[in-house]
PDB file of C-alpha atoms in Angstrom:
ATOM      1  CA  MET A   1       5.770 -23.020  44.087  1.00 54.00           C
ATOM      2  CA  SER A   2       9.338 -21.688  44.136  1.00 56.00           C
ATOM      3  CA  PHE A   3      10.183 -18.073  43.337  1.00 50.00           C
ATOM      4  CA  LEU A   4      12.140 -19.164  40.223  1.00 49.00           C
ATOM      5  CA  ARG A   5       9.206 -21.159  38.867  1.00 52.00           C
ATOM      6  CA  ARG A   6       6.812 -18.311  39.543  1.00 52.00           C
ATOM      7  CA  THR A   7       9.120 -15.881  37.731  1.00 50.00           C
ATOM      8  CA  THR A   8       9.457 -18.207  34.719  1.00 49.00           C
ATOM      9  CA  LEU A   9       5.699 -18.715  34.572  1.00 48.00           C
ATOM     10  CA  SER A  10       5.082 -14.964  34.759  1.00 53.00           C
ATOM     11  CA  ARG A  11       7.469 -14.319  31.856  1.00 49.00           C
ATOM     12  CA  TYR A  12       5.810 -17.057  29.817  1.00 46.00           C
ATOM     13  CA  LEU A  13       2.349 -15.622  30.443  1.00 47.00           C
ATOM     14  CA  LEU A  14       3.531 -12.089  29.556  1.00 48.00           C
ATOM     15  CA  LEU A  15       5.100 -13.285  26.295  1.00 45.00           C
ATOM     16  CA  SER A  16       1.974 -15.261  25.409  1.00 49.00           C
ATOM     17  CA  ALA A  17      -0.202 -12.225  26.098  1.00 51.00           C
ATOM     18  CA  MET A  18       1.954  -9.976  23.893  1.00 54.00           C
ATOM     19  CA  LEU A  19       1.880 -12.450  21.005  1.00 48.00           C
ATOM     20  CA  ALA A  20      -1.867 -12.865  21.373  1.00 50.00           C
ATOM     21  CA  LEU A  21      -2.265  -9.088  21.260  1.00 52.00           C
ATOM     22  CA  VAL A  22      -0.180  -8.787  18.099  1.00 50.00           C
ATOM     23  CA  PHE A  23      -2.125 -11.515  16.296  1.00 48.00           C
ATOM     24  CA  PHE A  24      -5.410  -9.982  17.473  1.00 49.00           C
ATOM     25  CA  ILE A  25      -4.437  -6.542  16.225  1.00 48.00           C
ATOM     26  CA  SER A  26      -3.276  -7.970  12.898  1.00 48.00           C
ATOM     27  CA  SER A  27      -6.914  -8.734  12.125  1.00 47.00           C
ATOM     28  CA  PHE A  28      -7.553  -4.968  12.030  1.00 45.00           C
ATOM     29  CA  TRP A  29      -4.470  -3.169  10.780  1.00 45.00           C
ATOM     30  CA  LEU A  30      -2.634  -3.103   7.520  1.00 42.00           C
ATOM     31  CA  LEU A  31       0.891  -3.889   6.422  1.00 37.00           C
ATOM     32  CA  PRO A  32       3.128  -7.271   3.532  1.00 34.00           C
ATOM     33  CA  GLN A  33       3.798 -10.892   3.934  1.00 34.00           C
ATOM     34  CA  GLY A  34       5.564 -13.665   2.183  1.00 38.00           C
ATOM     35  CA  GLY A  35       7.171 -12.175  -0.903  1.00 44.00           C
ATOM     36  CA  VAL A  36       4.170 -10.600  -2.572  1.00 47.00           C
ATOM     37  CA  GLN A  37       3.840 -11.652  -6.180  1.00 47.00           C
ATOM     38  CA  ASP A  38       2.744  -9.411  -9.009  1.00 51.00           C
ATOM     39  CA  CYS A  39      -0.661 -10.099 -10.448  1.00 59.00           C
ATOM     40  CA  GLY A  40      -0.932 -12.607 -13.243  1.00 50.00           C
ATOM     41  CA  SER A  41      -0.614 -15.788 -11.190  1.00 45.00           C
ATOM     42  CA  VAL A  42      -3.369 -18.275 -10.403  1.00 37.00           C
ATOM     43  CA  TRP A  43      -3.621 -16.885  -6.883  1.00 39.00           C
ATOM     44  CA  GLN A  44      -3.507 -13.216  -7.808  1.00 51.00           C
ATOM     45  CA  PRO A  45      -4.967 -12.561 -11.257  1.00 54.00           C
ATOM     46  CA  CYS A  46      -4.775  -9.120 -12.821  1.00 60.00           C
ATOM     47  CA  LEU A  47      -7.954  -7.205 -13.424  1.00 60.00           C
ATOM     48  CA  SER A  48      -9.391  -8.996 -16.447  1.00 48.00           C
ATOM     49  CA  PHE A  49      -9.047  -6.093 -18.880  1.00 45.00           C
ATOM     50  CA  TYR A  50      -5.527  -5.030 -17.907  1.00 48.00           C
ATOM     51  CA  HIS A  51      -2.604  -6.198 -20.037  1.00 46.00           C
ATOM     52  CA  GLN A  52       0.925  -5.935 -18.734  1.00 49.00           C
ATOM     53  CA  THR A  53       3.857  -4.985 -20.894  1.00 48.00           C
ATOM     54  CA  PRO A  54       7.364  -6.425 -20.442  1.00 47.00           C
ATOM     55  CA  GLU A  55       9.228  -4.681 -17.648  1.00 52.00           C
ATOM     56  CA  THR A  56      12.696  -3.203 -17.841  1.00 51.00           C
ATOM     57  CA  PRO A  57      14.688  -1.093 -15.390  1.00 50.00           C
ATOM     58  CA  LEU A  58      13.613   2.540 -15.430  1.00 48.00           C
ATOM     59  CA  ALA A  59      15.944   5.399 -16.280  1.00 47.00           C
ATOM     60  CA  PHE A  60      15.938   8.094 -13.642  1.00 44.00           C
ATOM     61  CA  GLY A  61      15.403  10.677 -16.377  1.00 47.00           C
ATOM     62  CA  GLU A  62      11.796   9.468 -16.682  1.00 51.00           C
ATOM     63  CA  TRP A  63      11.187  10.582 -13.086  1.00 48.00           C
ATOM     64  CA  ALA A  64      13.122  13.827 -12.802  1.00 48.00           C
ATOM     65  CA  GLU A  65      12.820  15.747  -9.572  1.00 48.00           C
ATOM     66  CA  PRO A  66      11.379  19.288  -9.672  1.00 47.00           C
ATOM     67  CA  ASP A  67      14.865  20.750  -9.133  1.00 48.00           C
ATOM     68  CA  GLY A  68      16.221  18.705 -12.018  1.00 46.00           C
ATOM     69  CA  ALA A  69      18.454  16.384  -9.996  1.00 43.00           C
ATOM     70  CA  GLN A  70      18.781  13.081 -11.851  1.00 47.00           C
ATOM     71  CA  PRO A  71      20.976  10.158 -10.845  1.00 43.00           C
ATOM     72  CA  SER A  72      21.958   8.046 -13.815  1.00 45.00           C
ATOM     73  CA  LEU A  73      19.907   4.886 -13.333  1.00 58.00           C
ATOM     74  CA  ILE A  74      17.806   3.077 -10.758  1.00 77.00           C
ATOM     75  CA  LYS A  75      19.696  -0.101 -10.060  1.00 77.00           C
ATOM     76  CA  GLU A  76      18.348  -3.617 -10.186  1.00 87.00           C
ATOM     77  CA  CYS A  77      18.864  -4.986  -6.679  1.00 89.00           C
ATOM     78  CA  PRO A  78      19.766  -8.684  -6.858  1.00 88.00           C
ATOM     79  CA  SER A  79      18.506 -11.187  -4.307  1.00 87.00           C
ATOM     80  CA  GLN A  80      15.603  -9.111  -3.013  1.00 91.00           C
ATOM     81  CA  SER A  81      11.922  -8.970  -3.875  1.00 93.00           C
ATOM     82  CA  PHE A  82      11.491  -5.181  -3.753  1.00 94.00           C
ATOM     83  CA  GLN A  83      12.666  -3.284  -6.824  1.00 94.00           C
ATOM     84  CA  ALA A  84      12.390   0.514  -6.900  1.00 94.00           C
ATOM     85  CA  TRP A  85      12.355   0.656 -10.702  1.00 94.00           C
ATOM     86  CA  ARG A  86       9.373  -1.718 -10.822  1.00 95.00           C
ATOM     87  CA  LEU A  87       7.462   0.385  -8.298  1.00 96.00           C
ATOM     88  CA  LEU A  88       8.077   3.510 -10.379  1.00 95.00           C
ATOM     89  CA  ARG A  89       6.933   1.733 -13.535  1.00 95.00           C
ATOM     90  CA  HIS A  90       3.590   0.856 -11.920  1.00 97.00           C
ATOM     91  CA  LEU A  91       3.185   4.331 -10.436  1.00 96.00           C
ATOM     92  CA  LYS A  92       3.740   5.884 -13.847  1.00 95.00           C
ATOM     93  CA  SER A  93       1.221   3.507 -15.487  1.00 96.00           C
ATOM     94  CA  SER A  94      -1.414   4.259 -12.857  1.00 96.00           C
ATOM     95  CA  MET A  95      -1.379   7.948 -13.823  1.00 95.00           C
ATOM     96  CA  ALA A  96      -1.806   7.347 -17.561  1.00 87.00           C
ATOM     97  CA  ASP A  97      -5.330   8.842 -17.593  1.00 85.00           C
ATOM     98  CA  ASP A  98      -5.923  12.543 -16.979  1.00 85.00           C
ATOM     99  CA  ASP A  99      -7.947  13.264 -13.842  1.00 92.00           C
ATOM    100  CA  ASP A 100      -8.077   9.586 -12.860  1.00 96.00           C
ATOM    101  CA  VAL A 101      -6.047   6.656 -11.489  1.00 97.00           C
ATOM    102  CA  LEU A 102      -5.926   3.345 -13.365  1.00 97.00           C
ATOM    103  CA  LEU A 103      -6.799   0.710 -10.823  1.00 96.00           C
ATOM    104  CA  GLU A 104      -4.685  -2.295 -11.740  1.00 95.00           C
ATOM    105  CA  PRO A 105      -1.370  -0.392 -11.963  1.00 97.00           C
ATOM    106  CA  TYR A 106      -2.329   1.188  -8.640  1.00 98.00           C
ATOM    107  CA  LEU A 107      -2.762  -2.272  -7.115  1.00 97.00           C
ATOM    108  CA  GLN A 108       0.483  -3.427  -8.710  1.00 97.00           C
ATOM    109  CA  SER A 109       2.206  -0.490  -7.033  1.00 97.00           C
ATOM    110  CA  TRP A 110       0.869  -1.897  -3.766  1.00 97.00           C
ATOM    111  CA  ASP A 111       2.214  -5.346  -4.676  1.00 96.00           C
ATOM    112  CA  GLU A 112       5.669  -3.795  -4.816  1.00 96.00           C
ATOM    113  CA  LEU A 113       5.163  -1.698  -1.674  1.00 96.00           C
ATOM    114  CA  LEU A 114       4.163  -4.876   0.136  1.00 95.00           C
ATOM    115  CA  ASN A 115       7.437  -6.436  -0.976  1.00 94.00           C
ATOM    116  CA  PHE A 116       9.180  -3.410   0.522  1.00 94.00           C
ATOM    117  CA  MET A 117       7.327  -3.733   3.804  1.00 92.00           C
ATOM    118  CA  GLU A 118       7.754  -7.486   3.961  1.00 91.00           C
ATOM    119  CA  SER A 119      11.503  -6.876   3.969  1.00 92.00           C
ATOM    120  CA  LEU A 120      11.262  -4.964   7.254  1.00 90.00           C
ATOM    121  CA  GLY A 121      11.025  -7.989   9.509  1.00 86.00           C
ATOM    122  CA  THR A 122       8.687 -10.473  11.162  1.00 84.00           C
ATOM    123  CA  MET A 123       6.828  -8.005  13.353  1.00 82.00           C
ATOM    124  CA  VAL A 124       5.736  -5.952  10.339  1.00 82.00           C
ATOM    125  CA  SER A 125       4.804  -9.117   8.469  1.00 77.00           C
ATOM    126  CA  LEU A 126       2.330 -10.039  11.205  1.00 70.00           C
ATOM    127  CA  PHE A 127       0.238  -7.095  10.030  1.00 73.00           C
ATOM    128  CA  SER A 128       1.004  -7.215   6.348  1.00 80.00           C
ATOM    129  CA  GLN A 129      -1.487  -9.903   5.453  1.00 80.00           C
ATOM    130  CA  LYS A 130      -4.388  -7.531   6.111  1.00 83.00           C
ATOM    131  CA  LEU A 131      -3.081  -5.044   3.557  1.00 90.00           C
ATOM    132  CA  LYS A 132      -2.534  -7.773   1.014  1.00 94.00           C
ATOM    133  CA  GLU A 133      -6.102  -8.951   1.585  1.00 94.00           C
ATOM    134  CA  LYS A 134      -7.362  -5.474   0.733  1.00 95.00           C
ATOM    135  CA  VAL A 135      -5.525  -5.547  -2.591  1.00 96.00           C
ATOM    136  CA  VAL A 136      -6.893  -9.018  -3.337  1.00 96.00           C
ATOM    137  CA  LEU A 137     -10.432  -7.970  -2.363  1.00 96.00           C
ATOM    138  CA  ILE A 138     -10.540  -5.175  -4.943  1.00 97.00           C
ATOM    139  CA  ARG A 139      -9.298  -7.578  -7.610  1.00 96.00           C
ATOM    140  CA  GLU A 140     -11.937 -10.123  -6.611  1.00 95.00           C
ATOM    141  CA  LEU A 141     -14.670  -7.477  -6.776  1.00 94.00           C
ATOM    142  CA  SER A 142     -13.516  -6.584 -10.272  1.00 92.00           C
ATOM    143  CA  LEU A 143     -13.577 -10.200 -11.438  1.00 90.00           C
ATOM    144  CA  LYS A 144     -17.002 -10.712  -9.868  1.00 88.00           C
ATOM    145  CA  HIS A 145     -18.352  -7.610 -11.569  1.00 85.00           C
ATOM    146  CA  SER A 146     -16.843  -8.683 -14.907  1.00 79.00           C
ATOM    147  CA  GLY A 147     -18.624 -12.032 -14.544  1.00 69.00           C
ATOM    148  CA  LYS A 148     -21.945 -10.272 -14.060  1.00 65.00           C
ATOM    149  CA  GLU A 149     -21.318  -8.171 -17.146  1.00 56.00           C
ATOM    150  CA  ALA A 150     -20.459 -11.233 -19.213  1.00 54.00           C
ATOM    151  CA  HIS A 151     -23.724 -13.020 -18.284  1.00 51.00           C
ATOM    152  CA  GLY A 152     -25.960  -9.945 -18.307  1.00 53.00           C
ATOM    153  CA  LYS A 153     -28.378  -9.156 -21.096  1.00 46.00           C
ATOM    154  CA  ARG A 154     -27.114  -6.477 -23.406  1.00 49.00           C
ATOM    155  CA  SER A 155     -28.018  -5.048 -26.731  1.00 40.00           C
ATOM    156  CA  PRO A 156     -25.605  -6.033 -29.540  1.00 44.00           C
ATOM    157  CA  PRO A 157     -24.027  -2.560 -29.798  1.00 50.00           C
ATOM    158  CA  GLU A 158     -23.141  -2.614 -26.091  1.00 45.00           C
ATOM    159  CA  GLN A 159     -21.677  -6.101 -26.389  1.00 47.00           C
ATOM    160  CA  LEU A 160     -19.540  -4.977 -29.298  1.00 43.00           C
ATOM    161  CA  GLN A 161     -18.349  -1.967 -27.303  1.00 41.00           C
ATOM    162  CA  THR A 162     -17.196  -4.234 -24.491  1.00 43.00           C
ATOM    163  CA  LEU A 163     -15.654  -6.744 -26.893  1.00 42.00           C
ATOM    164  CA  PHE A 164     -13.460  -4.087 -28.499  1.00 42.00           C
ATOM    165  CA  GLY A 165     -12.649  -2.344 -25.223  1.00 43.00           C
ATOM    166  CA  LEU A 166     -14.606   0.802 -26.001  1.00 38.00           C
ATOM    167  CA  LYS A 167     -16.944   0.500 -23.036  1.00 47.00           C
ATOM    168  CA  LYS A 168     -15.338   1.455 -19.732  1.00 62.00           C
ATOM    169  CA  ARG A 169     -15.221  -1.339 -17.187  1.00 84.00           C
ATOM    170  CA  ALA A 170     -16.521  -0.567 -13.721  1.00 89.00           C
ATOM    171  CA  TYR A 171     -13.165  -1.369 -12.081  1.00 94.00           C
ATOM    172  CA  ARG A 172     -10.935   0.054 -14.784  1.00 95.00           C
ATOM    173  CA  SER A 173     -10.033   3.079 -12.666  1.00 96.00           C
ATOM    174  CA  VAL A 174     -10.622   4.621  -9.252  1.00 97.00           C
ATOM    175  CA  ARG A 175     -13.188   7.038 -10.657  1.00 97.00           C
ATOM    176  CA  SER A 176     -15.106   4.371 -12.591  1.00 96.00           C
ATOM    177  CA  MET A 177     -15.144   2.087  -9.517  1.00 97.00           C
ATOM    178  CA  VAL A 178     -16.454   4.885  -7.279  1.00 97.00           C
ATOM    179  CA  GLU A 179     -19.184   5.824  -9.739  1.00 96.00           C
ATOM    180  CA  ALA A 180     -20.198   2.203 -10.386  1.00 95.00           C
ATOM    181  CA  GLU A 181     -20.415   1.300  -6.684  1.00 96.00           C
ATOM    182  CA  LEU A 182     -22.427   4.423  -5.933  1.00 96.00           C
ATOM    183  CA  ARG A 183     -24.742   3.647  -8.816  1.00 94.00           C
ATOM    184  CA  GLU A 184     -25.250   0.071  -7.629  1.00 93.00           C
ATOM    185  CA  GLY A 185     -25.752   1.090  -3.981  1.00 94.00           C
ATOM    186  CA  VAL A 186     -22.927  -1.028  -2.537  1.00 93.00           C
ATOM    187  CA  VAL A 187     -21.280   1.877  -0.670  1.00 95.00           C
ATOM    188  CA  ASP A 188     -22.740   2.453   2.783  1.00 94.00           C
ATOM    189  CA  PHE A 189     -21.906   5.752   4.500  1.00 95.00           C
ATOM    190  CA  SER A 190     -23.194   4.624   7.909  1.00 93.00           C
ATOM    191  CA  ARG A 191     -21.733   1.127   8.430  1.00 93.00           C
ATOM    192  CA  ARG A 192     -18.809  -1.034   7.332  1.00 92.00           C
ATOM    193  CA  THR A 193     -19.101  -2.944   4.074  1.00 90.00           C
ATOM    194  CA  ASP A 194     -16.676  -4.775   1.798  1.00 90.00           C
ATOM    195  CA  SER A 195     -17.040  -2.242  -0.997  1.00 95.00           C
ATOM    196  CA  GLY A 196     -14.085  -1.427  -3.207  1.00 97.00           C
ATOM    197  CA  CYS A 197     -14.359   2.235  -2.201  1.00 97.00           C
ATOM    198  CA  ARG A 198     -14.040   1.556   1.527  1.00 97.00           C
ATOM    199  CA  THR A 199     -11.169  -0.865   0.885  1.00 97.00           C
ATOM    200  CA  LEU A 200      -9.411   1.664  -1.331  1.00 98.00           C
ATOM    201  CA  LEU A 201      -9.715   4.316   1.391  1.00 97.00           C
ATOM    202  CA  ARG A 202      -7.763   2.086   3.810  1.00 96.00           C
ATOM    203  CA  LEU A 203      -5.025   1.584   1.207  1.00 97.00           C
ATOM    204  CA  HIS A 204      -5.047   5.316   0.522  1.00 98.00           C
ATOM    205  CA  ARG A 205      -4.388   6.167   4.173  1.00 97.00           C
ATOM    206  CA  SER A 206      -1.579   3.627   4.328  1.00 96.00           C
ATOM    207  CA  LEU A 207      -0.026   5.094   1.185  1.00 97.00           C
ATOM    208  CA  LEU A 208       0.210   8.448   2.969  1.00 97.00           C
ATOM    209  CA  TRP A 209       1.899   6.744   5.920  1.00 96.00           C
ATOM    210  CA  LEU A 210       4.521   5.216   3.640  1.00 95.00           C
ATOM    211  CA  LYS A 211       5.046   8.451   1.728  1.00 97.00           C
ATOM    212  CA  LEU A 212       5.609  10.451   4.919  1.00 97.00           C
ATOM    213  CA  MET A 213       8.006   7.826   6.252  1.00 96.00           C
ATOM    214  CA  LEU A 214      10.040   7.913   3.016  1.00 96.00           C
ATOM    215  CA  GLU A 215      10.118  11.706   3.172  1.00 97.00           C
ATOM    216  CA  GLY A 216      11.651  11.416   6.614  1.00 96.00           C
ATOM    217  CA  LEU A 217      14.254   8.936   5.385  1.00 95.00           C
ATOM    218  CA  ALA A 218      15.188  11.338   2.573  1.00 95.00           C
ATOM    219  CA  GLU A 219      15.881  14.192   5.004  1.00 92.00           C
ATOM    220  CA  GLY A 220      19.302  15.045   6.357  1.00 88.00           C
ATOM    221  CA  PRO A 221      20.360  15.120  10.009  1.00 89.00           C
ATOM    222  CA  ASP A 222      18.989  17.559  12.579  1.00 87.00           C
ATOM    223  CA  ALA A 223      20.894  20.499  14.050  1.00 84.00           C
ATOM    224  CA  ASP A 224      22.869  18.133  16.270  1.00 88.00           C
ATOM    225  CA  GLY A 225      23.917  15.967  13.331  1.00 89.00           C
ATOM    226  CA  ARG A 226      21.572  13.130  14.315  1.00 93.00           C
ATOM    227  CA  PHE A 227      19.379  11.177  11.903  1.00 93.00           C
ATOM    228  CA  LYS A 228      15.987  10.071  13.146  1.00 95.00           C
ATOM    229  CA  THR A 229      15.628   6.295  13.343  1.00 95.00           C
ATOM    230  CA  PRO A 230      13.162   4.522  11.002  1.00 95.00           C
ATOM    231  CA  GLY A 231      11.086   3.703  14.080  1.00 95.00           C
ATOM    232  CA  GLU A 232      10.822   7.389  14.985  1.00 96.00           C
ATOM    233  CA  LEU A 233       9.998   8.354  11.409  1.00 96.00           C
ATOM    234  CA  SER A 234       7.351   5.638  11.163  1.00 95.00           C
ATOM    235  CA  ARG A 235       5.795   6.790  14.423  1.00 96.00           C
ATOM    236  CA  ASP A 236       5.678  10.418  13.222  1.00 97.00           C
ATOM    237  CA  ALA A 237       4.056   9.357   9.933  1.00 96.00           C
ATOM    238  CA  TYR A 238       1.611   7.094  11.731  1.00 95.00           C
ATOM    239  CA  GLU A 239       0.433   9.931  13.987  1.00 96.00           C
ATOM    240  CA  VAL A 240      -0.535  11.933  10.906  1.00 97.00           C
ATOM    241  CA  ALA A 241      -1.868   9.288   8.516  1.00 96.00           C
ATOM    242  CA  LEU A 242      -3.327   6.416  10.546  1.00 95.00           C
ATOM    243  CA  ALA A 243      -3.559   7.089  14.284  1.00 95.00           C
ATOM    244  CA  PRO A 244      -6.596   9.419  13.925  1.00 96.00           C
ATOM    245  CA  HIS A 245      -8.522   6.479  12.453  1.00 94.00           C
ATOM    246  CA  HIS A 246      -7.380   3.784  14.913  1.00 92.00           C
ATOM    247  CA  PRO A 247      -8.644   2.903  18.403  1.00 93.00           C
ATOM    248  CA  TRP A 248      -6.336   3.070  21.430  1.00 93.00           C
ATOM    249  CA  LEU A 249      -5.501  -0.653  21.452  1.00 91.00           C
ATOM    250  CA  LEU A 250      -4.426  -0.557  17.832  1.00 89.00           C
ATOM    251  CA  ARG A 251      -2.208   2.469  18.431  1.00 91.00           C
ATOM    252  CA  GLN A 252      -0.461   0.629  21.274  1.00 92.00           C
ATOM    253  CA  ALA A 253       0.191  -2.382  19.043  1.00 89.00           C
ATOM    254  CA  ALA A 254       1.680  -0.079  16.412  1.00 90.00           C
ATOM    255  CA  GLU A 255       4.291   0.984  18.968  1.00 92.00           C
ATOM    256  CA  LEU A 256       5.613  -2.597  19.056  1.00 90.00           C
ATOM    257  CA  VAL A 257       6.104  -2.463  15.289  1.00 90.00           C
ATOM    258  CA  PHE A 258       8.014   0.841  15.441  1.00 92.00           C
ATOM    259  CA  LEU A 259      10.351  -0.558  18.096  1.00 92.00           C
ATOM    260  CA  ALA A 260      11.067  -3.625  15.977  1.00 91.00           C
ATOM    261  CA  LEU A 261      11.936  -1.813  12.731  1.00 94.00           C
ATOM    262  CA  PRO A 262      15.494  -2.307  11.432  1.00 94.00           C
ATOM    263  CA  ASP A 263      18.074   0.472  11.336  1.00 94.00           C
ATOM    264  CA  ARG A 264      18.459   3.104   8.610  1.00 94.00           C
ATOM    265  CA  GLN A 265      21.181   1.143   6.806  1.00 93.00           C
ATOM    266  CA  HIS A 266      18.714  -1.675   6.171  1.00 94.00           C
ATOM    267  CA  PHE A 267      16.358   0.779   4.447  1.00 93.00           C
ATOM    268  CA  LEU A 268      19.197   2.099   2.303  1.00 92.00           C
ATOM    269  CA  GLN A 269      20.002  -1.426   1.163  1.00 92.00           C
ATOM    270  CA  LEU A 270      16.405  -1.864   0.005  1.00 93.00           C
ATOM    271  CA  VAL A 271      16.907   0.913  -2.548  1.00 91.00           C
ATOM    272  CA  CYS A 272      20.318  -0.482  -3.464  1.00 91.00           C
ATOM    273  CA  VAL A 273      22.523   2.316  -2.095  1.00 90.00           C
ATOM    274  CA  ARG A 274      25.264   2.410   0.513  1.00 88.00           C
ATOM    275  CA  SER A 275      25.035   5.901   1.982  1.00 91.00           C
ATOM    276  CA  GLN A 276      22.511   8.601   2.830  1.00 92.00           C
ATOM    277  CA  ALA A 277      23.979  10.811   0.097  1.00 91.00           C
ATOM    278  CA  GLU A 278      23.145   8.136  -2.490  1.00 90.00           C
ATOM    279  CA  ALA A 279      19.771   7.351  -0.957  1.00 92.00           C
ATOM    280  CA  THR A 280      18.309  10.859  -0.846  1.00 93.00           C
ATOM    281  CA  PRO A 281      17.962  11.358  -4.651  1.00 93.00           C
ATOM    282  CA  THR A 282      16.478   7.874  -5.067  1.00 92.00           C
ATOM    283  CA  LEU A 283      13.966   8.375  -2.268  1.00 94.00           C
ATOM    284  CA  ARG A 284      12.985  11.784  -3.625  1.00 95.00           C
ATOM    285  CA  ILE A 285      12.260  10.245  -7.016  1.00 95.00           C
ATOM    286  CA  ILE A 286       9.945   7.683  -5.365  1.00 95.00           C
ATOM    287  CA  ILE A 287       8.247  10.404  -3.293  1.00 96.00           C
ATOM    288  CA  HIS A 288       7.853  12.552  -6.408  1.00 95.00           C
ATOM    289  CA  ALA A 289       6.011   9.642  -8.054  1.00 96.00           C
ATOM    290  CA  LEU A 290       3.858   8.798  -5.016  1.00 97.00           C
ATOM    291  CA  THR A 291       2.690  12.364  -4.419  1.00 97.00           C
ATOM    292  CA  PRO A 292       0.466  12.900  -7.500  1.00 96.00           C
ATOM    293  CA  LEU A 293      -0.984   9.406  -7.143  1.00 97.00           C
ATOM    294  CA  HIS A 294      -2.022  10.105  -3.557  1.00 98.00           C
ATOM    295  CA  ALA A 295      -3.308  13.577  -4.466  1.00 97.00           C
ATOM    296  CA  GLN A 296      -5.390  12.294  -7.375  1.00 97.00           C
ATOM    297  CA  THR A 297      -6.943   9.505  -5.304  1.00 98.00           C
ATOM    298  CA  GLN A 298      -7.628  11.985  -2.494  1.00 98.00           C
ATOM    299  CA  ARG A 299      -9.363  14.293  -4.955  1.00 97.00           C
ATOM    300  CA  ILE A 300     -11.650  11.581  -6.339  1.00 98.00           C
ATOM    301  CA  LEU A 301     -12.625  10.277  -2.912  1.00 98.00           C
ATOM    302  CA  SER A 302     -13.208  13.809  -1.649  1.00 97.00           C
ATOM    303  CA  GLU A 303     -15.458  14.668  -4.597  1.00 97.00           C
ATOM    304  CA  HIS A 304     -17.770  11.835  -3.515  1.00 97.00           C
ATOM    305  CA  ASP A 305     -17.503  12.469   0.257  1.00 97.00           C
ATOM    306  CA  MET A 306     -15.676   9.160   0.807  1.00 97.00           C
ATOM    307  CA  LEU A 307     -12.756  10.241   2.978  1.00 97.00           C
ATOM    308  CA  HIS A 308     -14.502   9.122   6.170  1.00 95.00           C
ATOM    309  CA  LEU A 309     -16.237   5.885   5.186  1.00 95.00           C
ATOM    310  CA  PRO A 310     -16.719   3.720   8.322  1.00 93.00           C
TER     311      PRO A 310
END
């Protein structure tokens, strides 16, 4: 065999091996594919008890930063699936209950975050399906549980409570889901299961990764006037939020994703701005909305010793 043919064959085998590795790793990790749709479709129904209200762009005044900085309005970005105002609307709805997180608005926030991630390129999309499956799984568990409730034997007063929405559904919120799954014995602290709690924990860790990455994008340049690249920021966030929970092979595959991320300007376009000066206030508003949601979920999981479910 000639040297040229051997070289071509070697490159082909190397490329095939890398693609096989990426697809293999995508069965474990988490990240958005194919223009994620909001719930309410045949393929992605909302939790049965959750009713959406019409959506309109969100005034920045509704999400003021702690220092009071308020741009005038979050813009509608034409010709793209991710909309920052829609994400903020869902984040605000998810925190409507004191000391709890409403589950369907939380999942709708993930629908929008998946749209954001899906816009980052093909390499990220190879992993995104796993995250989307986690969102769908929690919705399926809710529908399955609602079906059991509908066919279960109940006393008339209990039936009337459910009919008029007075009885709390098991998957209405993070806290109610945790308590219901513990009560029914579906959470296993020693082995992997498809419980809503374990699935939520994986989403929770990924939410921290995204939040830390956005915090990096909101920062100014370093002492030398250089901005960190999105790949560098994603790697830094990954080391804190996800790497401690991933095996070596998965961490190596993540490096391929960081190398393939688009430049900073692409990220700015996703939030409909043209410069870092315009982007920083917008990103801080999003971070300011993500922070209490992550903290509240962390608190609930911690109260029930669920931060290290296998």
